[in-house]
mmCIF file of N, CA and C in Angstrom:
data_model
loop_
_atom_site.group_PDB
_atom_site.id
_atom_site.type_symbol
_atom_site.label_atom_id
_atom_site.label_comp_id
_atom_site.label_asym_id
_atom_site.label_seq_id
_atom_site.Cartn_x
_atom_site.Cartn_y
_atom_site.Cartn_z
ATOM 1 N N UNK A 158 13.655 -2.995 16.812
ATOM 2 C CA UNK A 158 12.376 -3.616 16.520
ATOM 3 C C UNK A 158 11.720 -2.885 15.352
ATOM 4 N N UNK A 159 10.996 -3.584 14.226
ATOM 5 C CA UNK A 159 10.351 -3.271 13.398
ATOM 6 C C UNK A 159 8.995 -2.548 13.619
ATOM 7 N N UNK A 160 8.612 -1.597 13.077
ATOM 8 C CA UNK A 160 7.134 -1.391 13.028
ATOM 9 C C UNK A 160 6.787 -0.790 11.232
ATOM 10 N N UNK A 161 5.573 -0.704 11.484
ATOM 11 C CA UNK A 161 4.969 -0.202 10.077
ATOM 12 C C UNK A 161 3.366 0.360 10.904
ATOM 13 N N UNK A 162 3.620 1.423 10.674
ATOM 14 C CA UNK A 162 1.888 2.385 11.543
ATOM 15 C C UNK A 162 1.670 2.408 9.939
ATOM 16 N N UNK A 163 0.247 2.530 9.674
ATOM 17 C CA UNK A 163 -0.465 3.571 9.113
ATOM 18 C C UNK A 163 -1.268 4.495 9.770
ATOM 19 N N UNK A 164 -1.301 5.446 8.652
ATOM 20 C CA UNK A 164 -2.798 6.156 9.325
ATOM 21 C C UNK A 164 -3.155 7.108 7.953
ATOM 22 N N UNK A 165 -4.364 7.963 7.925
ATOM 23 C CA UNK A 165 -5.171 8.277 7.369
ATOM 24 C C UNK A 165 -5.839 7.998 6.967
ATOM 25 N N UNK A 166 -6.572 6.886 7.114
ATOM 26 C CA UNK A 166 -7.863 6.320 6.390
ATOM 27 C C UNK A 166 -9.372 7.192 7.371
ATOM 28 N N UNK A 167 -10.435 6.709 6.869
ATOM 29 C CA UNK A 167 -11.600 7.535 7.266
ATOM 30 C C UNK A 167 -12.690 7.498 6.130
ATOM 31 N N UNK A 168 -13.595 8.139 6.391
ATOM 32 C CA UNK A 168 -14.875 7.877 5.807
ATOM 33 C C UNK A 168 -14.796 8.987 5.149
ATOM 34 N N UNK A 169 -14.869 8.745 3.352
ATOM 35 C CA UNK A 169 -14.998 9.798 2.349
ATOM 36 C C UNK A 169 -16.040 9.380 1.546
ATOM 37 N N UNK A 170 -16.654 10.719 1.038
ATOM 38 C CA UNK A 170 -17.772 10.156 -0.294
ATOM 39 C C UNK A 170 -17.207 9.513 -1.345
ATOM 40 N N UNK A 171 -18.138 8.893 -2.511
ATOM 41 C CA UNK A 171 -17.572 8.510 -3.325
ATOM 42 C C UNK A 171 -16.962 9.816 -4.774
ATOM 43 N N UNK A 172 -15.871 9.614 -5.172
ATOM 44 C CA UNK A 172 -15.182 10.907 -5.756
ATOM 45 C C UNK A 172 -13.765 11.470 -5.399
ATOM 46 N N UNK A 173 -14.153 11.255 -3.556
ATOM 47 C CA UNK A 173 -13.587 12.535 -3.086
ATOM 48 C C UNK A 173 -11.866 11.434 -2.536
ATOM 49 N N UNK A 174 -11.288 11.982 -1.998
ATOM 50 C CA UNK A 174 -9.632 11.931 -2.032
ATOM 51 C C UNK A 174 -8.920 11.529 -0.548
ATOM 52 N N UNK A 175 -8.167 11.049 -0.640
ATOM 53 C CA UNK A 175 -7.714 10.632 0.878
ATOM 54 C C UNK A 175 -5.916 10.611 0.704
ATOM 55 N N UNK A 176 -5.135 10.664 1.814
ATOM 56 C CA UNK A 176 -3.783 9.932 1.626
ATOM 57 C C UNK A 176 -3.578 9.575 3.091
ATOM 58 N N UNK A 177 -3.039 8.424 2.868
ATOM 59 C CA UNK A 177 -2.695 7.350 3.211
ATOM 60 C C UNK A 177 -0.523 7.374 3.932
ATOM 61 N N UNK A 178 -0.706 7.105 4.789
ATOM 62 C CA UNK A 178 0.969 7.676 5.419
ATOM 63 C C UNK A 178 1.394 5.932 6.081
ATOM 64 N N UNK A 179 2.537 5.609 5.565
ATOM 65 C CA UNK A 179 2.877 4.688 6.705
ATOM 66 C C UNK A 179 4.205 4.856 7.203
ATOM 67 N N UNK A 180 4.376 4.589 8.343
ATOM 68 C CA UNK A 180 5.514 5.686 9.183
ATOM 69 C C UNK A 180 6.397 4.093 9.314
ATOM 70 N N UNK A 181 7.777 4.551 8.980
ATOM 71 C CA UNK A 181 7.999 3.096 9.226
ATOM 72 C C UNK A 181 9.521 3.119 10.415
ATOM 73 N N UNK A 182 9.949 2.151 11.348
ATOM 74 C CA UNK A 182 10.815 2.556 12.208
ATOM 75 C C UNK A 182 11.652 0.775 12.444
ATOM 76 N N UNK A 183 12.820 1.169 12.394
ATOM 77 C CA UNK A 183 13.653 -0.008 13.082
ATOM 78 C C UNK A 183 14.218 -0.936 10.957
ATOM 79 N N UNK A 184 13.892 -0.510 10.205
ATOM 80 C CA UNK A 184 14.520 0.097 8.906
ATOM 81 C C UNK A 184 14.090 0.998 8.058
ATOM 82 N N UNK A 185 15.097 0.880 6.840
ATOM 83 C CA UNK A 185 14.921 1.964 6.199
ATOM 84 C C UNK A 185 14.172 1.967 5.192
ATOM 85 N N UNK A 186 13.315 2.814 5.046
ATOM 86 C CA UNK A 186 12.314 2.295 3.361
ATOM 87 C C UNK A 186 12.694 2.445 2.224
ATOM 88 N N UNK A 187 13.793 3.033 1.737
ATOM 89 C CA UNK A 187 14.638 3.230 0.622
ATOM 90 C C UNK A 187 15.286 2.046 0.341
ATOM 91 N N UNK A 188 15.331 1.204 1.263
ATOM 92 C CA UNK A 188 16.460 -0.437 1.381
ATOM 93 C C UNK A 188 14.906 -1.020 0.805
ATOM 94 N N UNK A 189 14.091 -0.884 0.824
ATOM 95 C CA UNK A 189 13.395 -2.186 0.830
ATOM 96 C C UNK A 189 12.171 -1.503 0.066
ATOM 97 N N UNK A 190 11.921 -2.940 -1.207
ATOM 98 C CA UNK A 190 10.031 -3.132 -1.767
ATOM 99 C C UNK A 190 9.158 -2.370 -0.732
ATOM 100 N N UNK A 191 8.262 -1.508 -1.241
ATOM 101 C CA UNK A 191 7.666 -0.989 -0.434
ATOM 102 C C UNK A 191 6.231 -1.436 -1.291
ATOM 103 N N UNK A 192 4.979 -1.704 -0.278
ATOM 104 C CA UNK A 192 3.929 -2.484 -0.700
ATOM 105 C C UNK A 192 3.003 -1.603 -0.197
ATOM 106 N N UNK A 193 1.506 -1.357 -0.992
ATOM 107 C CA UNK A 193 0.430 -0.787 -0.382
ATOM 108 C C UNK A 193 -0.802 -2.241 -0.707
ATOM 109 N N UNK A 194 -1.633 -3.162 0.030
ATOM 110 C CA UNK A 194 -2.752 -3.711 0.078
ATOM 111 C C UNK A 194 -4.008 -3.293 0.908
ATOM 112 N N UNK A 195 -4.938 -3.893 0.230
ATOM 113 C CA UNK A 195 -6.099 -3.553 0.636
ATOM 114 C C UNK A 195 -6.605 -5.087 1.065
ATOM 115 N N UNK A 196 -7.603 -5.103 1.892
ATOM 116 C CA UNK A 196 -8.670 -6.461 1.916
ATOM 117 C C UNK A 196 -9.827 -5.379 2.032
ATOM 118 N N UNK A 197 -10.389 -5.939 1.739
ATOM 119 C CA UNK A 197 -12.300 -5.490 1.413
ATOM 120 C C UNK A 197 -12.887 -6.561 2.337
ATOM 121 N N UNK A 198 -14.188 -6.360 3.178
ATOM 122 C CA UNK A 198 -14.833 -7.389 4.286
ATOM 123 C C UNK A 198 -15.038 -8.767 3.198
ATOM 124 N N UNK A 199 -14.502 -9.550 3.608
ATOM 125 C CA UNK A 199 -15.344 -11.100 3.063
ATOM 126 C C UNK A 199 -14.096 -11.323 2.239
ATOM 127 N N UNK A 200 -13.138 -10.561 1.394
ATOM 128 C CA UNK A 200 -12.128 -11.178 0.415
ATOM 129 C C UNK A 200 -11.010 -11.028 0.458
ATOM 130 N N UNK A 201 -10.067 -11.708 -0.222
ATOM 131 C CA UNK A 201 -8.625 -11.743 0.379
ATOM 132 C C UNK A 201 -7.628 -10.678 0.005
ATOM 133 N N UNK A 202 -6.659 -10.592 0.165
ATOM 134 C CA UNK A 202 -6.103 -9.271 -0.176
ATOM 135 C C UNK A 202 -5.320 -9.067 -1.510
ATOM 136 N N UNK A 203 -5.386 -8.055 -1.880
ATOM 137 C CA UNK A 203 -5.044 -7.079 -3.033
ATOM 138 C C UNK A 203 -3.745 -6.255 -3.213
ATOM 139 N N UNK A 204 -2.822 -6.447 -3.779
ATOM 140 C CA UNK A 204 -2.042 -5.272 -3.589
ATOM 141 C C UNK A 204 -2.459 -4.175 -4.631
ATOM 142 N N UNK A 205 -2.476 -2.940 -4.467
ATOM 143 C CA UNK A 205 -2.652 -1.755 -4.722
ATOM 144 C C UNK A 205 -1.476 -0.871 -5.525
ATOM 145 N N UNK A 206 -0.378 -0.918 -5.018
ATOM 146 C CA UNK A 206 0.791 -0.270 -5.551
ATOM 147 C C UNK A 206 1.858 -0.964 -4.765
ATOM 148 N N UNK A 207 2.984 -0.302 -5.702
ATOM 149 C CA UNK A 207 4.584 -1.178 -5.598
ATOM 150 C C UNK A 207 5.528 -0.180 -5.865
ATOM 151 N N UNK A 208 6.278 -0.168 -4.956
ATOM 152 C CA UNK A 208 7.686 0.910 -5.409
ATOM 153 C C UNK A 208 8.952 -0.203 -5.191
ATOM 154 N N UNK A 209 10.168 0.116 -5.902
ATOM 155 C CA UNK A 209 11.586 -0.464 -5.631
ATOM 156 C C UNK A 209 12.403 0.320 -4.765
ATOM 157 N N UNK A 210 13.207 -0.204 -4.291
ATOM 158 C CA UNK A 210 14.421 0.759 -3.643
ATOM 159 C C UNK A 210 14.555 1.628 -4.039
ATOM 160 N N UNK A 211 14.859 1.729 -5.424
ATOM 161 C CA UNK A 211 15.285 2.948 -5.851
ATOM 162 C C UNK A 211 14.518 4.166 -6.633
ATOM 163 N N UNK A 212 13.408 3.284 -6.720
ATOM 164 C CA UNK A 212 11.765 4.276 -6.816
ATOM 165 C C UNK A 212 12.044 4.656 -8.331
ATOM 166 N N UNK A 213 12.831 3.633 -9.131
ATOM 167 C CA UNK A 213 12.502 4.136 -10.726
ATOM 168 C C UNK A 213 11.420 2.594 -11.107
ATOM 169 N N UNK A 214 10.992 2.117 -10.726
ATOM 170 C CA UNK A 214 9.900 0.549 -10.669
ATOM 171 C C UNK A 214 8.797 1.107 -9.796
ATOM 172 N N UNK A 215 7.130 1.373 -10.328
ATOM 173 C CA UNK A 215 6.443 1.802 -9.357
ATOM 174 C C UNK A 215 5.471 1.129 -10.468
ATOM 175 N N UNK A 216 4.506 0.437 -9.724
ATOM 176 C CA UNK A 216 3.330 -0.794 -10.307
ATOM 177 C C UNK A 216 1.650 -0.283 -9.642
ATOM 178 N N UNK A 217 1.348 -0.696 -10.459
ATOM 179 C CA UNK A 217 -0.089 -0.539 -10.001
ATOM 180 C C UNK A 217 -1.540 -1.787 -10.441
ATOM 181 N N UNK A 218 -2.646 -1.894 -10.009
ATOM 182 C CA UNK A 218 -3.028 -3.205 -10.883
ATOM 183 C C UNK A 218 -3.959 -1.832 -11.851
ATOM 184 N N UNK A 219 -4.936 -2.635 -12.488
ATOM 185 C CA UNK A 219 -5.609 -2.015 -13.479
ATOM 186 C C UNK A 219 -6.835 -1.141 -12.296
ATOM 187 N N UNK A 220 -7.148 -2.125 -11.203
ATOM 188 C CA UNK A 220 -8.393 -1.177 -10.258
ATOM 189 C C UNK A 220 -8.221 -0.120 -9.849
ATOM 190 N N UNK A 221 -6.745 0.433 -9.764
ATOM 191 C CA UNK A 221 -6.636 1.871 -9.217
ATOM 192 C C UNK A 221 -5.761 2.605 -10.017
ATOM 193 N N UNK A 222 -5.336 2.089 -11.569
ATOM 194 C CA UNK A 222 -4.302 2.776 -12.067
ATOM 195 C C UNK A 222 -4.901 4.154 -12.463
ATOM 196 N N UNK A 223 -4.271 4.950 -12.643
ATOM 197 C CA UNK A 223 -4.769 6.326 -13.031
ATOM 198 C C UNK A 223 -5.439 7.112 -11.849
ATOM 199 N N UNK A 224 -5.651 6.487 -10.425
ATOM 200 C CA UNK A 224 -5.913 6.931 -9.307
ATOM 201 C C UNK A 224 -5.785 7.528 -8.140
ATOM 202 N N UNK A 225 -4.931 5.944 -7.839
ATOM 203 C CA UNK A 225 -3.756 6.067 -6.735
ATOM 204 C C UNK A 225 -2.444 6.255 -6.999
ATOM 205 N N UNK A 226 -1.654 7.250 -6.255
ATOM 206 C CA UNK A 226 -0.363 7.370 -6.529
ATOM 207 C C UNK A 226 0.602 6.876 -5.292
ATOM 208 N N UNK A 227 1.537 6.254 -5.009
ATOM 209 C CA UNK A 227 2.799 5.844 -4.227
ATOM 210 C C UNK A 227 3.257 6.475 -4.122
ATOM 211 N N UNK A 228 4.038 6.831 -2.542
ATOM 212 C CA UNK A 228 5.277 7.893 -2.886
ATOM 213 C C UNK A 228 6.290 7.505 -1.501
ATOM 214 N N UNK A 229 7.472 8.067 -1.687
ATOM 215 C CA UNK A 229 8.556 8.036 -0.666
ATOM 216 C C UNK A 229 9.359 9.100 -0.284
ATOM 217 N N UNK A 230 9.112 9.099 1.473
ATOM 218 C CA UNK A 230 9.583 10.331 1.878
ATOM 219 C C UNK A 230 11.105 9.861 2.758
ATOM 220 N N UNK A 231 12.150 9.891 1.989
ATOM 221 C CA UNK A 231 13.508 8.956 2.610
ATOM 222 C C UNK A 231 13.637 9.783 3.983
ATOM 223 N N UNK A 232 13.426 11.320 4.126
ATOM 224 C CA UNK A 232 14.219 12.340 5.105
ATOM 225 C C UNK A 232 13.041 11.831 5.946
ATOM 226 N N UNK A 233 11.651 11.568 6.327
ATOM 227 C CA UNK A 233 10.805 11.331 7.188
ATOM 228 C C UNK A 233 10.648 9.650 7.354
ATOM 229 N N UNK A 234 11.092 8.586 6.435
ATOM 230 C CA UNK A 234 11.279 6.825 6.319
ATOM 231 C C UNK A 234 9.647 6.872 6.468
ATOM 232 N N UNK A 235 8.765 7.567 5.391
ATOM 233 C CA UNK A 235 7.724 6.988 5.097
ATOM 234 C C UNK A 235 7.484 6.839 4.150
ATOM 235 N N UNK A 236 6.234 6.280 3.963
ATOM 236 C CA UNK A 236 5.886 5.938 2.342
ATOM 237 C C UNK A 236 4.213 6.577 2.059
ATOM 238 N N UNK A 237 3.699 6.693 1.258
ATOM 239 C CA UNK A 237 2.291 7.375 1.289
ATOM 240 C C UNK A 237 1.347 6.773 0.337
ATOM 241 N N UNK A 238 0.131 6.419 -0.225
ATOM 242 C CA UNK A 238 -0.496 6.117 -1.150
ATOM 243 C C UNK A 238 -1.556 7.709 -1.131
ATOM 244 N N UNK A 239 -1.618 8.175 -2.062
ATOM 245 C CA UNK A 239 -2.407 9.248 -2.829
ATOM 246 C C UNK A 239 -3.708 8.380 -3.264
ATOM 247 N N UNK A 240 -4.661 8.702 -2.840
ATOM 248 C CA UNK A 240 -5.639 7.845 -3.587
ATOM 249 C C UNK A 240 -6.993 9.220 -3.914
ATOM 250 N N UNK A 241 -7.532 9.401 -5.324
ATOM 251 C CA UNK A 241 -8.266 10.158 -5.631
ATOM 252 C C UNK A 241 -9.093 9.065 -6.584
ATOM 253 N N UNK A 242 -10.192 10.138 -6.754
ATOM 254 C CA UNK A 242 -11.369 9.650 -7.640
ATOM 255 C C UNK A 242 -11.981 8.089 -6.989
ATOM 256 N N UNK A 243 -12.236 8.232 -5.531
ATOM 257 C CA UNK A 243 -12.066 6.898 -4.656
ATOM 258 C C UNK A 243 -13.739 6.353 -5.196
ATOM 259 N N UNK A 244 -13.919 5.337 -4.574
ATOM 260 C CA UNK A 244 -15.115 4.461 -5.304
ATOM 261 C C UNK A 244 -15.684 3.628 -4.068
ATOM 262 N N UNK A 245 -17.034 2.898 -4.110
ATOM 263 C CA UNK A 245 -17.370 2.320 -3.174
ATOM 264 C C UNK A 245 -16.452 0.643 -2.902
ATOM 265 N N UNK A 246 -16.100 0.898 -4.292
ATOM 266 C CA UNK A 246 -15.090 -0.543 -3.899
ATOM 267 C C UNK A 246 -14.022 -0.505 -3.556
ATOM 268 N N UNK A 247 -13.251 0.992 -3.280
ATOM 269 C CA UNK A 247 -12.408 0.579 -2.600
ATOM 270 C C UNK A 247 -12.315 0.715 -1.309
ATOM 271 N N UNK A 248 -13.456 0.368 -0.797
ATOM 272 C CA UNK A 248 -13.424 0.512 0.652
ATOM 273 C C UNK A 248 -13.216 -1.182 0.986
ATOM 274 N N UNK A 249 -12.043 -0.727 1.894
ATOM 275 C CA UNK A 249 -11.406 -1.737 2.344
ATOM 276 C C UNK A 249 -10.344 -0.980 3.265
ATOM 277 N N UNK A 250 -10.106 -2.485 4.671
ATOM 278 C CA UNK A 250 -8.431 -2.115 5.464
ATOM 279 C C UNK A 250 -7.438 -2.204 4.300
ATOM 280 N N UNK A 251 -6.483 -0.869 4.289
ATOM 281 C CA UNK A 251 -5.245 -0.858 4.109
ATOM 282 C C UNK A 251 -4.264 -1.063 4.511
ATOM 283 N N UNK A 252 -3.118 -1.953 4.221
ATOM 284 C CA UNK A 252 -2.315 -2.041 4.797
ATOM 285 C C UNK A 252 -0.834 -1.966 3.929
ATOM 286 N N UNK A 253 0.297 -1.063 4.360
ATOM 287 C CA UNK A 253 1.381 -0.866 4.181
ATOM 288 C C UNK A 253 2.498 -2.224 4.365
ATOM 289 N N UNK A 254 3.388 -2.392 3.474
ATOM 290 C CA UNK A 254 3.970 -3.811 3.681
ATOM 291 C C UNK A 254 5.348 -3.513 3.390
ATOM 292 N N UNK A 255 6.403 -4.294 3.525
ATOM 293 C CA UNK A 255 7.864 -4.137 3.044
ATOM 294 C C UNK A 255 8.367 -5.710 3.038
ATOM 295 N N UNK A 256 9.073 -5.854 2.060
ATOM 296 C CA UNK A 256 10.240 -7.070 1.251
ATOM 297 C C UNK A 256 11.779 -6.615 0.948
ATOM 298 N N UNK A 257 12.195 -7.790 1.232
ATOM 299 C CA UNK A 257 13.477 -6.802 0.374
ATOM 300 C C UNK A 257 13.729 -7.410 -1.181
ATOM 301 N N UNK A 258 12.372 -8.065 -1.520
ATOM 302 C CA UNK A 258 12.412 -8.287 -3.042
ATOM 303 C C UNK A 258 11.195 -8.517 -3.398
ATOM 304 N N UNK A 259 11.073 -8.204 -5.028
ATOM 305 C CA UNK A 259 9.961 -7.955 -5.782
ATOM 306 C C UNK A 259 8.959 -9.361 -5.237
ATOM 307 N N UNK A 260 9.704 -10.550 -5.871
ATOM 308 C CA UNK A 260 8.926 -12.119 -5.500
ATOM 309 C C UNK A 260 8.201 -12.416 -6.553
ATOM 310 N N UNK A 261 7.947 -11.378 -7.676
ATOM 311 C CA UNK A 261 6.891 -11.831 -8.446
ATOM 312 C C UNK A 261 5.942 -11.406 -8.506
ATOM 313 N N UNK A 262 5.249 -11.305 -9.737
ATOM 314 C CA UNK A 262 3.843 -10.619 -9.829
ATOM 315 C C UNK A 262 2.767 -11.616 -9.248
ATOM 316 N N UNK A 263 3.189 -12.855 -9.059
ATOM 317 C CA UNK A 263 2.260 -14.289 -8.632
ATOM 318 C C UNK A 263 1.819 -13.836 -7.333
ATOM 319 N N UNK A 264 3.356 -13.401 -6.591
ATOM 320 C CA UNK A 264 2.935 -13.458 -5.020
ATOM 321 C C UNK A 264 2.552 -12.346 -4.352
ATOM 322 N N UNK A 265 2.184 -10.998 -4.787
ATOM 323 C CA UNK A 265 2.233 -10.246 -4.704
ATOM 324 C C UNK A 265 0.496 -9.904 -3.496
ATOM 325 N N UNK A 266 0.024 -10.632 -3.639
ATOM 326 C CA UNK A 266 -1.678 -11.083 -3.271
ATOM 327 C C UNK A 266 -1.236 -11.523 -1.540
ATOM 328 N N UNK A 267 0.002 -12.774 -1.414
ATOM 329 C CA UNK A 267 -0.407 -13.311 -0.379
ATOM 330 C C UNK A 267 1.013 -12.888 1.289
ATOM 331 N N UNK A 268 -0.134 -12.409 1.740
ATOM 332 C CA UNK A 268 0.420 -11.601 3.021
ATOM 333 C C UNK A 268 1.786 -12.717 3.682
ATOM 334 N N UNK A 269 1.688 -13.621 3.524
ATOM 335 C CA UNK A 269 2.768 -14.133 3.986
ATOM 336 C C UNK A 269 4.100 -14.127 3.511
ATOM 337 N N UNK A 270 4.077 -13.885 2.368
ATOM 338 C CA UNK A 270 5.723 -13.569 1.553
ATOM 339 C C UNK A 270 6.199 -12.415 1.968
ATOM 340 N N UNK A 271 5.207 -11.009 2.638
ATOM 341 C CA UNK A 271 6.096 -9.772 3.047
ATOM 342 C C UNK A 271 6.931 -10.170 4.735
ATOM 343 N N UNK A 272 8.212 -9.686 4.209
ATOM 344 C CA UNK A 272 8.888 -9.473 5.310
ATOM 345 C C UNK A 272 8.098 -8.820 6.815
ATOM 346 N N UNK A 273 7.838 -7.397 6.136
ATOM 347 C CA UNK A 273 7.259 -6.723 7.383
ATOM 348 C C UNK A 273 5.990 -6.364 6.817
ATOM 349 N N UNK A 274 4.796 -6.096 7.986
ATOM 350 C CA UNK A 274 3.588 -5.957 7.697
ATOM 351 C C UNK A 274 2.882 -4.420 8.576
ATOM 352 N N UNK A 275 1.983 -3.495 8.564
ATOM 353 C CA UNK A 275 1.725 -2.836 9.433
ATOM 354 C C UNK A 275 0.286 -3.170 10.151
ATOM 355 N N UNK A 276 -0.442 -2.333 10.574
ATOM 356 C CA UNK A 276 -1.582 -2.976 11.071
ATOM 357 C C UNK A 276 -3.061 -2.345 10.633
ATOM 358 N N UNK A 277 -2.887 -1.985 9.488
ATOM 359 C CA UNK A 277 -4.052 -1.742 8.740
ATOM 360 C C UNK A 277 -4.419 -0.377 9.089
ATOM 361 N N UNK A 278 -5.224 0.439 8.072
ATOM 362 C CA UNK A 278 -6.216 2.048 8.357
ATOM 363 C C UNK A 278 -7.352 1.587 7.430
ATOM 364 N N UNK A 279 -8.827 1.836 8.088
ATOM 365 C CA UNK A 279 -9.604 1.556 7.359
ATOM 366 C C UNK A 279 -10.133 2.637 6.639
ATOM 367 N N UNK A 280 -10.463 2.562 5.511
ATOM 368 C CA UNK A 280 -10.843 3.101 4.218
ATOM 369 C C UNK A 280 -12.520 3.285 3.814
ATOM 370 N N UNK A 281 -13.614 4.257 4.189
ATOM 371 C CA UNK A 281 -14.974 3.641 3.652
ATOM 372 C C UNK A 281 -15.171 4.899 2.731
ATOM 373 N N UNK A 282 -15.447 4.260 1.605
ATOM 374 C CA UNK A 282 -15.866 4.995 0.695
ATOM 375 C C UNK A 282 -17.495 5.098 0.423
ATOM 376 N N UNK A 283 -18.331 5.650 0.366
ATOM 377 C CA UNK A 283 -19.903 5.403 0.951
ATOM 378 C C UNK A 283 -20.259 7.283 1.215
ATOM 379 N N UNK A 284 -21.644 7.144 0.178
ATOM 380 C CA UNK A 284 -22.452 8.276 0.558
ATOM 381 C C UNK A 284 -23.472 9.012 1.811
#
């Protein structure tokens, strides 16, 4: 059976730094697109960062480039988002995702094209 946990989210000022872990079990995250999204209350979701199998393809949009960083831990089958210099907008649920293909920069927004999904860590960024 598949899962995808996250965890580390929590209430940080605005500035300050968080990371983000998603533990993944029943495959392997090196086999597969590994996805980080956000939804914010009221709007639809966002992806955040993108790694490939083979982790030489790693994407970001323009809202968090220079911010957030992706990463992959093959010996532990997790994946992590680094997120610094955080902001009131990016407070939003996070959620960790997996494909076993890119799909496109089109589809990248809508939760139904990922294979596997996890179940969100919420994120508040707020003084």
């Amino acid at each position: 059976e598949v899962h995808l946990v996250e965890s580390g989210g929590g209430l940080v000022q605005p500035g300050g730094s968080l990371r983000l872990s998603c533990a993944a079990s029943g495959f392997t995250v090196n086999d597969y697109w590994m996805f980080w999204l956000r939804q914010a209350p009221g709007k639809g979701f966002e992806w955040v960062a993108l790694m490939n199998p083979i982790g030489g393809t790693i994407m970001y949009p323009e809202s968090v480039l220079r911010r957030f960083t992706i990463s992959r831990d093959d010996a532990n089958n997790t994946v992590s988002l680094q997120m610094n210099s955080l902001k009131p907008e990016d407070t939003a649920m996070y959620y960790c995702a997996a494909d076993s293909r890119y799909g496109g920069y089109a589809t990248l927004n809508q939760k139904e094209r990922y294979k596997y999904w996890g179940q969100g860590t919420q994120v508040t960024v707020s003084s």
